[in-house]
Every structure is written in structure tokens, then in C-alpha cells.
Coordinates of C-alpha atoms in Angstrom, one line a residue:
M1 CA 26.7 47.2 -81.1
P2 CA 23.8 46.0 -79.0
S3 CA 25.8 43.1 -77.8
S4 CA 28.5 45.5 -76.8
N5 CA 26.0 47.6 -74.8
N6 CA 24.5 44.5 -73.1
S7 CA 27.9 43.3 -72.1
S8 CA 28.8 46.6 -70.8
N9 CA 25.5 46.9 -68.9
G10 CA 25.8 43.5 -67.4
A11 CA 29.2 44.0 -66.1
S12 CA 28.4 47.3 -64.6
S13 CA 25.2 46.0 -63.0
S14 CA 27.0 43.0 -61.3
S15 CA 29.9 45.0 -59.8
P16 CA 28.0 46.5 -56.7
I17 CA 26.6 43.0 -55.8
A18 CA 30.1 41.4 -56.0
S19 CA 31.6 44.2 -54.0
K20 CA 29.0 43.9 -51.3
Y21 CA 29.4 40.2 -51.0
S22 CA 33.2 40.5 -50.9
S23 CA 32.9 43.2 -48.3
G24 CA 30.7 41.2 -46.0
R25 CA 32.8 38.1 -46.2
M26 CA 35.9 40.1 -45.4
R27 CA 34.1 41.8 -42.5
R28 CA 33.1 38.4 -41.1
M29 CA 36.5 37.0 -41.6
S30 CA 38.0 40.1 -39.9
C31 CA 35.7 39.7 -36.9
C32 CA 36.5 36.0 -36.6
Q33 CA 40.2 36.8 -36.8
L34 CA 39.8 39.5 -34.1
V35 CA 38.0 37.0 -31.8
I36 CA 40.5 34.3 -32.4
S37 CA 43.4 36.6 -31.9
A38 CA 41.9 37.9 -28.7
V39 CA 41.5 34.3 -27.5
L40 CA 45.0 33.5 -28.5
I41 CA 46.4 36.6 -27.0
G42 CA 44.5 36.0 -23.8
L43 CA 45.4 32.3 -23.6
G44 CA 49.0 33.1 -24.5
S45 CA 49.2 35.8 -21.9
F46 CA 47.7 33.5 -19.3
L47 CA 50.1 30.7 -20.1
L48 CA 53.1 33.0 -20.3
F49 CA 52.5 35.0 -17.1
G50 CA 50.9 32.0 -15.4
S51 CA 54.0 30.0 -16.1
L52 CA 56.2 32.8 -14.7
I53 CA 54.1 32.9 -11.5
T54 CA 54.1 29.2 -11.3
H55 CA 57.8 29.0 -11.8
T56 CA 58.6 31.4 -9.0
V57 CA 55.8 30.8 -6.5
V58 CA 53.7 27.7 -6.9
V59 CA 56.3 25.1 -7.6
P60 CA 58.6 25.9 -4.6
K61 CA 55.5 26.0 -2.4
V62 CA 54.4 22.6 -3.6
V63 CA 57.9 21.2 -3.1
K64 CA 58.3 22.9 0.2
S65 CA 54.9 21.5 1.4
S66 CA 55.9 18.0 0.3
I67 CA 59.3 18.2 2.0
E68 CA 57.8 19.5 5.3
E69 CA 55.2 16.8 5.2
N70 CA 58.0 14.2 5.0
S71 CA 60.2 16.0 7.5
R72 CA 58.3 14.7 10.6
L73 CA 59.7 12.2 12.9
V74 CA 56.5 10.1 13.3
N75 CA 56.3 6.3 13.7
G76 CA 55.7 4.6 10.4
S77 CA 57.2 7.3 8.2
I78 CA 60.2 6.9 5.9
M79 CA 62.2 9.3 8.0
W80 CA 61.4 7.3 11.2
E81 CA 62.9 4.1 9.7
K82 CA 65.9 5.9 8.3
W83 CA 66.6 7.7 11.6
A84 CA 66.0 4.7 13.9
M85 CA 68.3 2.4 11.9
P86 CA 70.5 4.7 9.8
E87 CA 72.5 2.9 7.1
Y88 CA 75.2 5.6 7.0
K89 CA 78.6 4.3 6.0
I90 CA 80.7 5.2 9.0
R91 CA 84.5 4.8 9.0
F92 CA 86.0 5.3 12.4
N93 CA 89.8 5.8 12.2
M94 CA 92.0 5.9 15.3
Y95 CA 95.6 7.1 15.4
V96 CA 97.3 6.2 18.7
Y97 CA 100.3 8.1 20.0
S98 CA 103.0 6.6 22.2
T99 CA 105.4 8.8 24.3
K100 CA 109.0 8.1 23.2
N101 CA 110.8 9.8 26.0
P102 CA 108.9 9.4 29.3
D103 CA 112.1 9.4 31.5
E104 CA 113.5 12.5 29.7
F105 CA 110.2 14.2 30.0
M106 CA 110.1 13.8 33.8
N107 CA 113.5 15.4 33.9
G108 CA 112.5 18.5 32.0
A109 CA 112.5 17.5 28.3
I110 CA 109.8 18.4 25.8
P111 CA 107.5 15.4 25.3
E112 CA 107.9 13.6 22.0
V113 CA 105.3 11.2 20.6
T114 CA 105.1 8.8 17.7
G115 CA 101.9 7.9 16.0
S116 CA 100.6 4.7 14.4
G117 CA 97.4 4.0 12.5
P118 CA 94.8 4.1 11.3
Y119 CA 93.2 1.5 13.4
V120 CA 89.9 1.2 11.5
F121 CA 86.6 0.3 13.1
D122 CA 83.3 -0.3 11.5
K123 CA 80.8 1.8 13.4
K124 CA 77.0 1.3 13.5
M125 CA 74.5 3.5 15.2
E126 CA 70.9 2.8 16.4
N127 CA 68.3 5.0 18.0
R128 CA 66.1 3.0 20.3
V129 CA 62.9 4.8 21.1
V130 CA 61.7 5.0 24.7
S131 CA 58.5 6.9 24.0
A132 CA 57.0 9.0 21.2
E133 CA 54.0 11.3 22.1
N134 CA 52.9 14.9 22.2
G135 CA 55.2 16.0 19.5
T136 CA 58.4 14.7 21.1
V137 CA 60.5 11.5 20.9
K138 CA 62.6 10.1 23.7
Y139 CA 65.4 7.7 22.8
R140 CA 68.7 6.2 23.7
R141 CA 71.6 6.0 21.2
F142 CA 73.7 2.8 20.9
F143 CA 77.0 2.5 19.1
T144 CA 78.8 -0.7 18.1
Y145 CA 82.4 -0.9 17.0
N146 CA 84.1 -3.8 15.2
F147 CA 87.7 -3.8 14.3
N148 CA 88.4 -3.9 10.6
E149 CA 91.9 -5.4 10.3
Q150 CA 91.8 -5.4 6.5
E151 CA 91.2 -1.6 6.3
S152 CA 93.7 -0.8 9.0
C153 CA 97.4 -0.3 8.5
Q154 CA 99.5 -3.4 8.0
T155 CA 101.2 -3.1 11.4
C156 CA 98.0 -2.1 13.2
I157 CA 97.3 -4.9 15.6
L158 CA 95.2 -4.3 18.7
G159 CA 97.8 -6.1 20.8
N160 CA 100.5 -3.4 20.0
R161 CA 101.9 -1.8 23.1
I162 CA 102.3 1.9 23.6
W163 CA 103.5 4.2 26.4
V164 CA 100.8 6.6 27.8
P165 CA 100.6 9.0 30.7
N166 CA 99.3 7.4 33.9
M167 CA 96.0 9.2 34.7
I168 CA 95.8 7.7 38.2
Y169 CA 99.3 9.1 38.9
Q170 CA 98.1 12.5 37.9
K171 CA 95.0 12.3 40.1
F172 CA 97.3 11.7 43.1
V173 CA 99.5 14.7 42.0
E174 CA 96.4 16.8 42.1
A175 CA 95.4 15.4 45.5
A176 CA 98.9 16.0 46.9
S177 CA 98.8 19.7 45.7
T178 CA 95.7 20.3 47.8
E179 CA 96.0 21.7 51.3
G180 CA 95.3 19.0 53.9
M181 CA 96.2 16.1 51.5
K182 CA 99.9 16.5 51.2
A183 CA 100.3 12.9 52.5
A184 CA 99.0 11.7 49.1
A185 CA 102.5 12.5 47.7
T186 CA 103.8 9.4 49.4
T187 CA 101.8 7.3 47.0
L188 CA 103.8 8.6 44.1
L189 CA 106.7 6.5 45.2
S190 CA 104.6 3.4 44.5
Q191 CA 103.6 4.5 41.0
T192 CA 105.1 5.5 37.6
A193 CA 104.1 8.5 35.6
F194 CA 103.7 6.5 32.4
L195 CA 102.3 3.0 31.7
E196 CA 102.8 0.6 28.9
V197 CA 99.4 -0.7 27.7
E198 CA 97.9 -2.5 24.7
V199 CA 96.1 -0.4 22.1
E200 CA 92.9 -2.4 22.7
E201 CA 93.2 -1.7 26.4
L202 CA 93.6 2.0 25.9
L203 CA 90.5 2.0 23.7
F204 CA 87.6 -0.3 24.5
E205 CA 88.8 -3.1 26.7
G206 CA 90.3 -0.9 29.4
Y207 CA 93.3 -1.6 31.6
K208 CA 93.6 -2.1 35.3
D209 CA 96.2 0.2 37.0
P210 CA 98.9 -2.2 38.3
F211 CA 99.7 0.1 41.2
L212 CA 96.2 1.2 42.4
D213 CA 95.5 -1.7 44.7
K214 CA 98.8 -1.3 46.6
V215 CA 98.3 2.5 46.7
C216 CA 94.9 2.2 48.2
E217 CA 96.1 -0.2 50.9
I218 CA 98.3 2.5 52.3
P219 CA 96.8 4.0 55.6
F220 CA 94.6 6.9 55.1
M221 CA 94.8 6.5 51.2
N222 CA 91.6 4.3 51.0
F223 CA 89.6 7.5 51.6
V224 CA 91.4 9.2 48.7
C225 CA 90.8 6.2 46.4
E226 CA 87.1 5.8 47.2
A227 CA 85.8 9.3 47.9
I228 CA 88.0 11.4 45.6
L229 CA 89.3 9.3 42.8
D230 CA 86.1 7.3 42.1
V231 CA 88.2 5.1 39.9
P232 CA 86.3 2.7 37.5
E233 CA 87.1 -1.0 37.5
R234 CA 89.1 -0.5 34.3
I235 CA 90.5 2.5 32.6
G236 CA 89.9 3.1 28.9
L237 CA 89.0 6.0 26.7
F238 CA 86.0 4.0 25.3
F239 CA 85.6 1.6 28.1
K240 CA 82.0 0.2 28.1
A241 CA 81.1 2.4 25.1
N242 CA 80.8 -0.5 22.7
G243 CA 77.1 -1.6 22.7
T244 CA 76.1 0.5 25.7
G245 CA 73.3 3.0 25.4
S246 CA 73.6 6.7 26.0
K247 CA 71.6 8.8 28.3
V248 CA 68.0 9.6 27.2
Y249 CA 67.6 12.3 24.6
E250 CA 64.2 14.1 24.2
I251 CA 63.8 15.8 20.9
D252 CA 61.1 17.7 18.9
D253 CA 59.5 15.5 16.2
G254 CA 58.8 18.5 13.9
T255 CA 55.1 18.1 13.6
R256 CA 54.2 21.5 15.0
N257 CA 57.0 23.4 13.4
P258 CA 59.4 21.9 10.8
D259 CA 62.1 24.3 11.9
D260 CA 62.2 22.5 15.3
L261 CA 62.8 19.1 13.9
G262 CA 65.4 17.2 16.0
K263 CA 65.8 20.1 18.5
I264 CA 66.9 18.6 21.9
L265 CA 64.4 19.4 24.6
S266 CA 66.2 17.6 27.4
Y267 CA 69.1 15.3 28.0
D268 CA 69.2 12.8 30.9
E269 CA 65.8 14.1 31.9
S270 CA 67.0 17.7 32.3
P271 CA 66.6 20.8 30.0
I272 CA 70.1 22.0 31.0
L273 CA 73.4 20.5 31.7
D274 CA 74.8 19.5 35.1
E275 CA 75.6 22.7 36.9
T276 CA 79.0 21.4 38.1
W277 CA 80.2 21.1 34.5
W278 CA 80.3 24.7 33.5
S279 CA 80.1 28.1 35.2
T280 CA 77.5 30.2 33.3
D281 CA 73.8 29.9 32.3
E282 CA 74.7 30.2 28.7
S283 CA 77.3 27.4 28.8
L284 CA 74.7 25.1 30.5
K285 CA 72.1 25.5 27.7
I286 CA 71.5 22.5 25.5
K287 CA 71.3 24.0 21.9
G288 CA 70.5 22.4 18.6
T289 CA 70.2 18.7 17.6
D290 CA 72.3 15.6 18.2
G291 CA 73.8 16.1 14.7
S292 CA 71.8 13.4 12.9
L293 CA 68.8 15.6 12.1
F294 CA 68.6 19.1 10.7
H295 CA 65.5 21.1 9.8
P296 CA 64.6 21.5 6.1
F297 CA 65.4 24.6 4.0
L298 CA 68.6 25.6 5.7
S299 CA 69.9 29.1 5.3
K300 CA 73.5 30.0 4.6
H301 CA 73.3 32.7 7.3
E302 CA 72.2 30.6 10.2
K303 CA 74.3 28.8 12.9
L304 CA 73.7 25.1 13.2
Y305 CA 74.0 24.1 16.9
V306 CA 74.8 20.5 17.8
Y307 CA 75.0 19.0 21.2
V308 CA 78.1 16.8 21.5
A309 CA 77.8 14.4 24.5
E310 CA 81.5 13.6 24.4
L311 CA 82.3 17.3 24.8
C312 CA 79.5 17.8 27.3
R313 CA 78.5 21.0 25.5
S314 CA 76.8 22.4 22.4
I315 CA 79.0 23.7 19.5
W316 CA 78.0 25.5 16.4
L317 CA 78.7 25.2 12.6
E318 CA 78.8 28.0 10.1
F319 CA 78.3 28.0 6.3
K320 CA 81.6 27.9 4.4
E321 CA 80.8 27.1 0.8
E322 CA 78.6 25.3 -1.7
V323 CA 79.8 21.8 -2.7
E324 CA 78.6 18.9 -4.8
Y325 CA 78.3 15.4 -3.4
R326 CA 77.7 12.6 -5.9
G327 CA 75.6 14.9 -8.1
L328 CA 73.7 16.6 -5.3
K329 CA 74.3 20.2 -4.4
A330 CA 75.1 20.7 -0.7
Y331 CA 76.0 23.4 1.8
R332 CA 79.2 22.8 3.7
F333 CA 79.1 23.9 7.3
V334 CA 82.3 23.9 9.4
V335 CA 83.2 24.4 13.1
P336 CA 84.8 27.9 13.3
P337 CA 87.8 28.7 15.5
E338 CA 85.6 30.7 17.9
V339 CA 84.0 27.6 19.2
F340 CA 87.1 26.7 21.1
D341 CA 87.9 30.2 22.3
V342 CA 86.8 30.9 25.8
T343 CA 87.1 34.7 25.2
H344 CA 84.4 34.6 22.5
P345 CA 81.1 35.9 23.7
G346 CA 79.0 33.2 25.2
N347 CA 82.0 30.8 25.7
Q348 CA 83.2 32.3 29.0
G349 CA 81.5 29.5 31.0
F350 CA 83.6 26.8 29.3
C351 CA 86.7 27.9 31.3
N352 CA 87.3 25.9 34.4
P353 CA 90.0 27.8 36.3
S354 CA 92.5 25.8 38.3
E355 CA 96.0 26.0 39.7
K356 CA 97.3 23.9 36.8
Q357 CA 99.7 25.9 34.6
F358 CA 100.7 24.5 31.2
Y359 CA 101.5 27.6 29.2
E360 CA 102.7 31.1 29.8
S361 CA 99.5 32.5 28.3
Q362 CA 97.6 31.1 31.3
N363 CA 99.3 33.6 33.6
D364 CA 96.3 36.0 33.5
S365 CA 93.4 36.6 35.8
S366 CA 91.2 34.0 34.2
N367 CA 93.7 31.2 34.2
C368 CA 91.8 29.6 31.3
M369 CA 93.2 27.2 28.7
P370 CA 94.4 28.9 25.5
K371 CA 92.1 28.9 22.6
G372 CA 91.8 25.7 20.7
L373 CA 91.6 23.6 23.9
L374 CA 88.6 22.4 26.0
E375 CA 89.2 20.9 29.4
I376 CA 86.4 18.3 30.0
S377 CA 87.5 16.6 33.3
K378 CA 84.5 17.9 35.3
C379 CA 81.9 16.2 33.2
Q380 CA 83.6 12.8 33.1
Q381 CA 83.5 10.0 35.6
S382 CA 86.3 10.2 38.1
Q383 CA 87.3 13.6 36.5
P384 CA 90.2 12.3 34.5
P385 CA 92.8 14.9 33.5
I386 CA 91.7 15.1 29.8
T387 CA 91.7 18.1 27.5
I388 CA 90.2 17.9 24.0
S389 CA 91.5 19.7 20.9
L390 CA 91.3 19.4 17.2
P391 CA 94.0 17.2 15.6
N392 CA 97.5 18.6 15.7
F393 CA 96.2 21.5 17.9
L394 CA 94.4 23.2 15.0
F395 CA 93.4 26.8 16.0
A396 CA 95.6 26.7 19.1
P397 CA 98.5 29.2 19.4
S398 CA 102.0 28.3 18.4
E399 CA 103.0 28.0 22.1
V400 CA 100.7 25.0 22.3
R401 CA 101.7 23.4 19.0
G402 CA 105.4 23.8 20.0
S403 CA 105.0 22.1 23.4
V404 CA 105.0 18.6 21.9
K405 CA 107.2 16.9 19.2
G406 CA 106.0 14.3 16.8
L407 CA 102.7 15.7 15.6
N408 CA 101.9 16.7 12.0
E409 CA 101.7 20.3 10.8
T410 CA 98.2 21.6 11.1
D411 CA 96.0 21.4 8.1
E412 CA 92.7 23.2 8.2
I413 CA 91.1 20.9 5.6
R414 CA 92.2 17.6 7.1
D415 CA 92.0 18.6 10.8
S416 CA 88.6 20.4 10.8
I417 CA 85.0 19.3 11.4
V418 CA 82.8 19.6 8.3
V419 CA 79.2 18.7 7.5
D420 CA 77.8 18.7 4.0
I421 CA 74.0 19.0 4.0
E422 CA 71.4 19.0 1.3
P423 CA 69.8 22.3 2.3
R424 CA 66.2 21.7 1.2
V425 CA 65.6 18.4 2.9
G426 CA 68.2 18.9 5.7
A427 CA 69.8 15.5 5.0
V428 CA 73.5 15.0 6.0
L429 CA 75.3 13.7 2.9
Y430 CA 78.8 13.7 4.3
A431 CA 80.3 14.5 7.7
R432 CA 83.8 14.5 9.1
R433 CA 84.2 14.5 12.8
V434 CA 87.7 14.8 14.3
S435 CA 89.2 15.3 17.7
Q436 CA 92.4 14.8 19.7
V437 CA 92.5 13.4 23.2
N438 CA 95.3 14.9 25.4
I439 CA 96.2 13.8 28.9
E440 CA 97.3 16.5 31.3
M441 CA 100.7 16.0 32.8
W442 CA 101.0 18.5 35.6
K443 CA 104.0 18.7 37.9
G444 CA 101.8 19.7 40.8
K445 CA 102.3 22.5 43.3
N446 CA 105.5 22.6 45.2
L447 CA 106.0 18.8 45.2
T448 CA 109.5 18.2 46.3
F449 CA 109.2 15.4 48.9
P450 CA 109.2 12.4 48.7
V451 CA 109.1 12.9 44.9
N452 CA 110.6 16.0 43.3
L453 CA 108.6 17.0 40.2
K454 CA 110.1 20.5 39.9
K455 CA 112.2 19.6 36.9
M456 CA 109.2 18.3 34.9
K457 CA 107.6 20.7 32.4
S458 CA 103.8 20.5 32.6
A459 CA 102.3 19.6 29.2
L460 CA 99.4 18.2 27.4
I461 CA 100.4 14.9 25.8
P462 CA 98.4 13.6 22.8
V463 CA 97.4 9.9 23.1
L464 CA 94.7 9.6 20.4
I465 CA 93.4 11.3 17.3
L466 CA 89.9 10.4 16.1
H467 CA 89.0 10.8 12.4
E468 CA 85.5 9.7 11.7
T469 CA 83.7 10.0 8.3
S470 CA 80.0 9.4 7.6
E471 CA 78.5 9.1 4.2
I472 CA 74.8 8.7 3.3
D473 CA 73.8 5.3 2.1
D474 CA 73.0 4.7 -1.6
D475 CA 69.3 4.0 -1.1
S476 CA 68.8 7.3 0.8
L477 CA 70.8 9.2 -1.8
E478 CA 68.7 7.8 -4.7
Q479 CA 65.6 8.6 -2.7
I480 CA 66.6 12.2 -2.4
R481 CA 67.6 12.3 -6.0
S482 CA 64.3 10.9 -7.3
Q483 CA 61.8 12.4 -4.9
L484 CA 63.4 15.9 -4.9
Y485 CA 65.6 16.5 -7.8
E486 CA 63.7 14.6 -10.5
T487 CA 60.3 15.8 -9.2
E488 CA 61.5 19.4 -9.1
S489 CA 63.1 19.0 -12.5
I490 CA 59.8 17.8 -14.0
A491 CA 57.9 20.6 -12.4
Y492 CA 60.2 23.3 -13.6
T493 CA 60.5 21.7 -17.1
S494 CA 56.7 21.7 -17.3
C495 CA 56.6 25.4 -16.4
D496 CA 59.2 26.1 -19.1
V497 CA 57.2 24.2 -21.7
M498 CA 54.1 26.2 -20.8
M499 CA 56.0 29.4 -21.1
I500 CA 57.2 28.5 -24.7
I501 CA 53.7 27.4 -25.7
G502 CA 52.3 30.6 -24.3
A503 CA 54.8 32.7 -26.2
I504 CA 54.1 30.9 -29.5
M505 CA 50.3 31.3 -29.0
L506 CA 50.8 35.0 -28.2
L507 CA 52.8 35.5 -31.4
L508 CA 50.1 33.7 -33.4
G509 CA 47.5 35.9 -31.8
F510 CA 49.3 39.0 -32.9
L511 CA 49.7 37.6 -36.4
F512 CA 46.0 36.9 -36.8
L513 CA 45.2 40.3 -35.5
S514 CA 47.6 41.9 -37.9
F515 CA 46.1 40.0 -40.9
S516 CA 42.5 41.0 -39.9
L517 CA 43.5 44.6 -39.7
G518 CA 45.4 44.5 -43.0
L519 CA 48.6 45.6 -41.3
C520 CA 50.5 43.0 -43.2
D521 CA 49.3 44.1 -46.7
P522 CA 52.2 46.5 -47.4
I523 CA 54.5 43.7 -46.5
L524 CA 52.7 41.3 -48.8
G525 CA 52.4 43.8 -51.6
R526 CA 48.7 44.3 -51.4
R527 CA 46.7 47.5 -51.7
S528 CA 45.2 49.0 -48.6
K529 CA 41.4 48.9 -48.1
R530 CA 39.3 51.9 -48.1
A531 CA 38.3 53.4 -44.9
N532 CA 34.7 52.2 -45.3
G533 CA 35.9 48.6 -45.7
L534 CA 34.9 48.3 -49.4
S535 CA 37.3 47.1 -52.1
P536 CA 38.9 49.7 -54.3
E537 CA 36.9 50.6 -57.5
P538 CA 38.1 48.9 -60.7
L539 CA 40.2 50.8 -63.2
P540 CA 38.3 52.5 -66.1
P541 CA 38.2 50.5 -69.3
Y542 CA 41.1 50.8 -71.7
V543 CA 40.6 53.4 -74.5
P544 CA 42.9 53.2 -77.5
K545 CA 44.8 56.3 -78.4
G546 CA 42.9 58.6 -80.7
E547 CA 39.4 57.2 -79.9
P548 CA 36.9 59.3 -78.0
N549 CA 35.9 58.4 -74.4
G550 CA 33.0 56.1 -74.1
Y551 CA 33.5 54.5 -77.5
H552 CA 33.5 50.8 -77.3
H553 CA 35.4 49.2 -80.2
N554 CA 34.0 45.8 -81.0
H555 CA 36.7 43.9 -82.7
A556 CA 34.2 41.1 -83.6
Y557 CA 32.4 43.4 -86.1
M558 CA 35.5 44.9 -87.6

């Protein structure tokens, strides 16, 4: 029995020590778990919320700062090189129109034209800097055109001959309709209303009017020829345009404000247009860029103004839709119908009233051209009778479209001006510029002697449709893709990874905290700890049935 007592005493004497040791170890482990969980929760929270903040604020700010830094037109920069010698792939298509019924037209028939083309030219552009200082750049723009016979239609030869309205004839009709110059009507006997010229002559080479020398030899007509007509040596729609520099542009280089990048400050040394061209202060303003540069971070809600030298005015483009160009997202901007509507607010100055009447809708107090048409004679040398429209008289009323036979039906997609721009860097990815050149054939005012033009129906006769497309070169495209898209993708991916790591660490922190507090014991099938942190007391020793409490049965001595 003594051994039984000793064993019992030993066991009971060691229990408090073991309990204290176990309790201290658990306490220390619990504290460590709490510290670790706090660190994990804090780190996880920092990574999680830091990633969120970085994703929405820091990354765009970094990207924006980088783009703005590279969106400055300064000598030595990548933008400077790309802008000075752009490698855009420009396809310049021309469709020429020949008048089929010139004699019938002079006798009152509706003009009928027949088109041929495309005559394709490879076009190159170069910006030659005059000066660059004080946040501005002055330059002249040069274009070169080379006929691409292989890309042109099979029958498109520059030597093809077409019938076109005689613009010099029209100038004498205008002169003869002016009081005090009725004698100019006599010159019409020595001319014809239409001329047969080669396509190359109509375009770049120019043609010499076969009647002009004889007309100008008529007494008193030399004054009209020299002072009024101011006729160039040769007549051509693009005469001397090939390889000849433009007037001087002055633009903002974007160093002071990226939003001003490319903004035209002056043209031909003047901040406004020639006052003889248009009639209001608003119409004389030079707005926007030259179309080759746009500021970064474009908005869908802004109007993009572009000064078009060929039209002698600024036009605007509006956002239409989001498109994709060779894997890059772009904003498509288009020229809306209101641009060529003189009744639209701000456009009133683009109406040049005259006595010429071509359509019944002109019989109002303003005597302006119908919408869809822009008369540009006053801003051209010799003031040729030319009106510009979009191809096939897009956006013009049915009265205008029905005044000529032989054109295609209007197609807003094919016949409109569009520009696809990468909105963050402001780079033009694709552009389509189209226009239609129409020559005014006016019967004059009460011209009956010696030539009677009363039978003739005044009309605008199309002679040329231009369809030009420009696409960004492969090198520039890949540069945008790598420097913008890939860099941005890496930055955003890094933020996403940080968010995932933060979430995992946050979860682990909660798990450690739960284990340290024993919150997971019920789930794991463990008993709960006492409130004082000590382990539960051991169960009382087993007492066989029928034996008194406290009796220790020693089987070894049985």
C-alpha cells in the first residue's frame, strides 16, 4: 500500500507545476500569435488598401506624368523627330469628273458628269522648322506627290483628257455682270464655256487657257486681265503645290501647358485670317492645330478644332464612338454636318453673299450657299469660282444633290471626314480626309448680247473628289504599344498582385488571431480554456463499482 500512496502523492504533487508550465507556454504563444496576427493584419491591410489607392490614383498619375513629359515638341525629343519627318502611310486618291453634255448644258440641260479613278499618288509630308524658341515653333509644311500607276485604276493615265468648266470664261461672265464692265461680254465670243484638258494638267502641271492671250489683246480688256483676273501663268487645282512650302505656321510646343500642344498661334505671321476672306470676327479666328498634333488625354466631350489651309478656315470634329485600330483603343472623331451650315451659331461669317443664284433656297435675305457647301473663291489667288463640299454633296439638301447627274448616292461612312486618335497620347492612328471640288457655272446677270446665257441653268459642276487616308507607321505604333500599353499593363498587374498578396496575408492574420484566442477550438473539437487561462482539471480517478471513494485498489498485490 505504501507504494500506492507514494504514487498517488507524486502524481498529485506534479500536477500544479505542469499546469503552470503549460499555462505560461500557451500565454507566450498566444501573445506571439497576437503580435504576428497584428503585423499580418496591418501589413495585409496596407497592401490591400495601398494597392487600391495605387490602382486608382498613383499609376495613372505616373503614366500621365510620363506622357506629358514626352508630349513636348522640343528639339531632340522623339516627338520632334516623328513630327518633323512623319512616316505616316498616306494614300492620296483622286477621282476626276468629266462633263458629258457641255453643249446641252449651255442650252438648259442638267449637267451630267462621268467619273474615273482612282488616280493614286504617294504623298509625303515634311515640317521644316524656321525657329524654335520661347515655347513656340515656327515652320513651313512641304508636300510631295508621286503618281503611283500600279495602285491606280487600269485605265488611269495622266494623259487622259476630260472636259471641265472654263474658269476664265466664268471670270469674264462675272465681270460682264458688273455695272460699268458690260463690255467684257464681248470677250465671251472668243472663248468656250468648257475646255478639254489632260488630267495631269488639271491637277499639278496646270494648263494655259488657249483663249486668254487673244482675249487680253482686245482693247480695254487688258485692264480686266491684269487688274481684275490676276490670272496665274498656268491654271491647275494643285499647280505649284508639289514640293512647294506652305505659309509659316507658329504653334505652341506644349512645354508650358500640355493642353496647348500644337495650338496655332499665328499663320502667315498673323494671329487672325485675312479680313477679306470672311465677314465676322469669329470666322476670322484661327482655332486648334494643323491636324497633325493633338494634346494628350483627350475627352469625349470636347471639340477638336483644326485649321485647314485649303478651306481657309478652322473646322471642328466631335466624338462619335470608340474604335480599335490594330489592337489599340481609339476615339473616333468626325466632322459633323453643322460645320458646313452657315446658319449654325458661329458660322455666319462663312457666307459670302453675291448676286450668283444657283438654287431656289438662295432666294432669301442672306443669299448664302445652302448647307453642305463652302464658297472659297475670296481666299484663293485670282478668286476662282470654286465651291467645296463633301463627296457626292454629303449633308447638302436634295435640291443640291439633284442638280447634277452622274454622282454616287451619298454614303455617310465613305464620304465623311474621320480621325481615330489614341486618347491618352493624342496620336493620330488613322485619318480619312475627303472633299469635292466644284466649279461654279453661273449664267450671269441679264447677259443676252452678244452671247445669250439665259437658257443656261446655273450649277455647281464637280470636277474632282479627293479621298486621302493616313495611317500611323509601324514603328510609331509599336512605340505606343510598348511604352504605353505594356508599361501600363505591368503597372496595373503589379497592383493586382499586391492586392492578392494583401488579401492572403490579411486572411492569415485573422487565422492566427483566431487560433490564439481559441476561437477555432469548437471547430477542431477541443475543449475551451478556463477564463483564467489554466487548463481544465483532470477527471477524478476511476473507482470500481461497489468500492468506497478514496480506496486505491492495487492489482499488483492482489
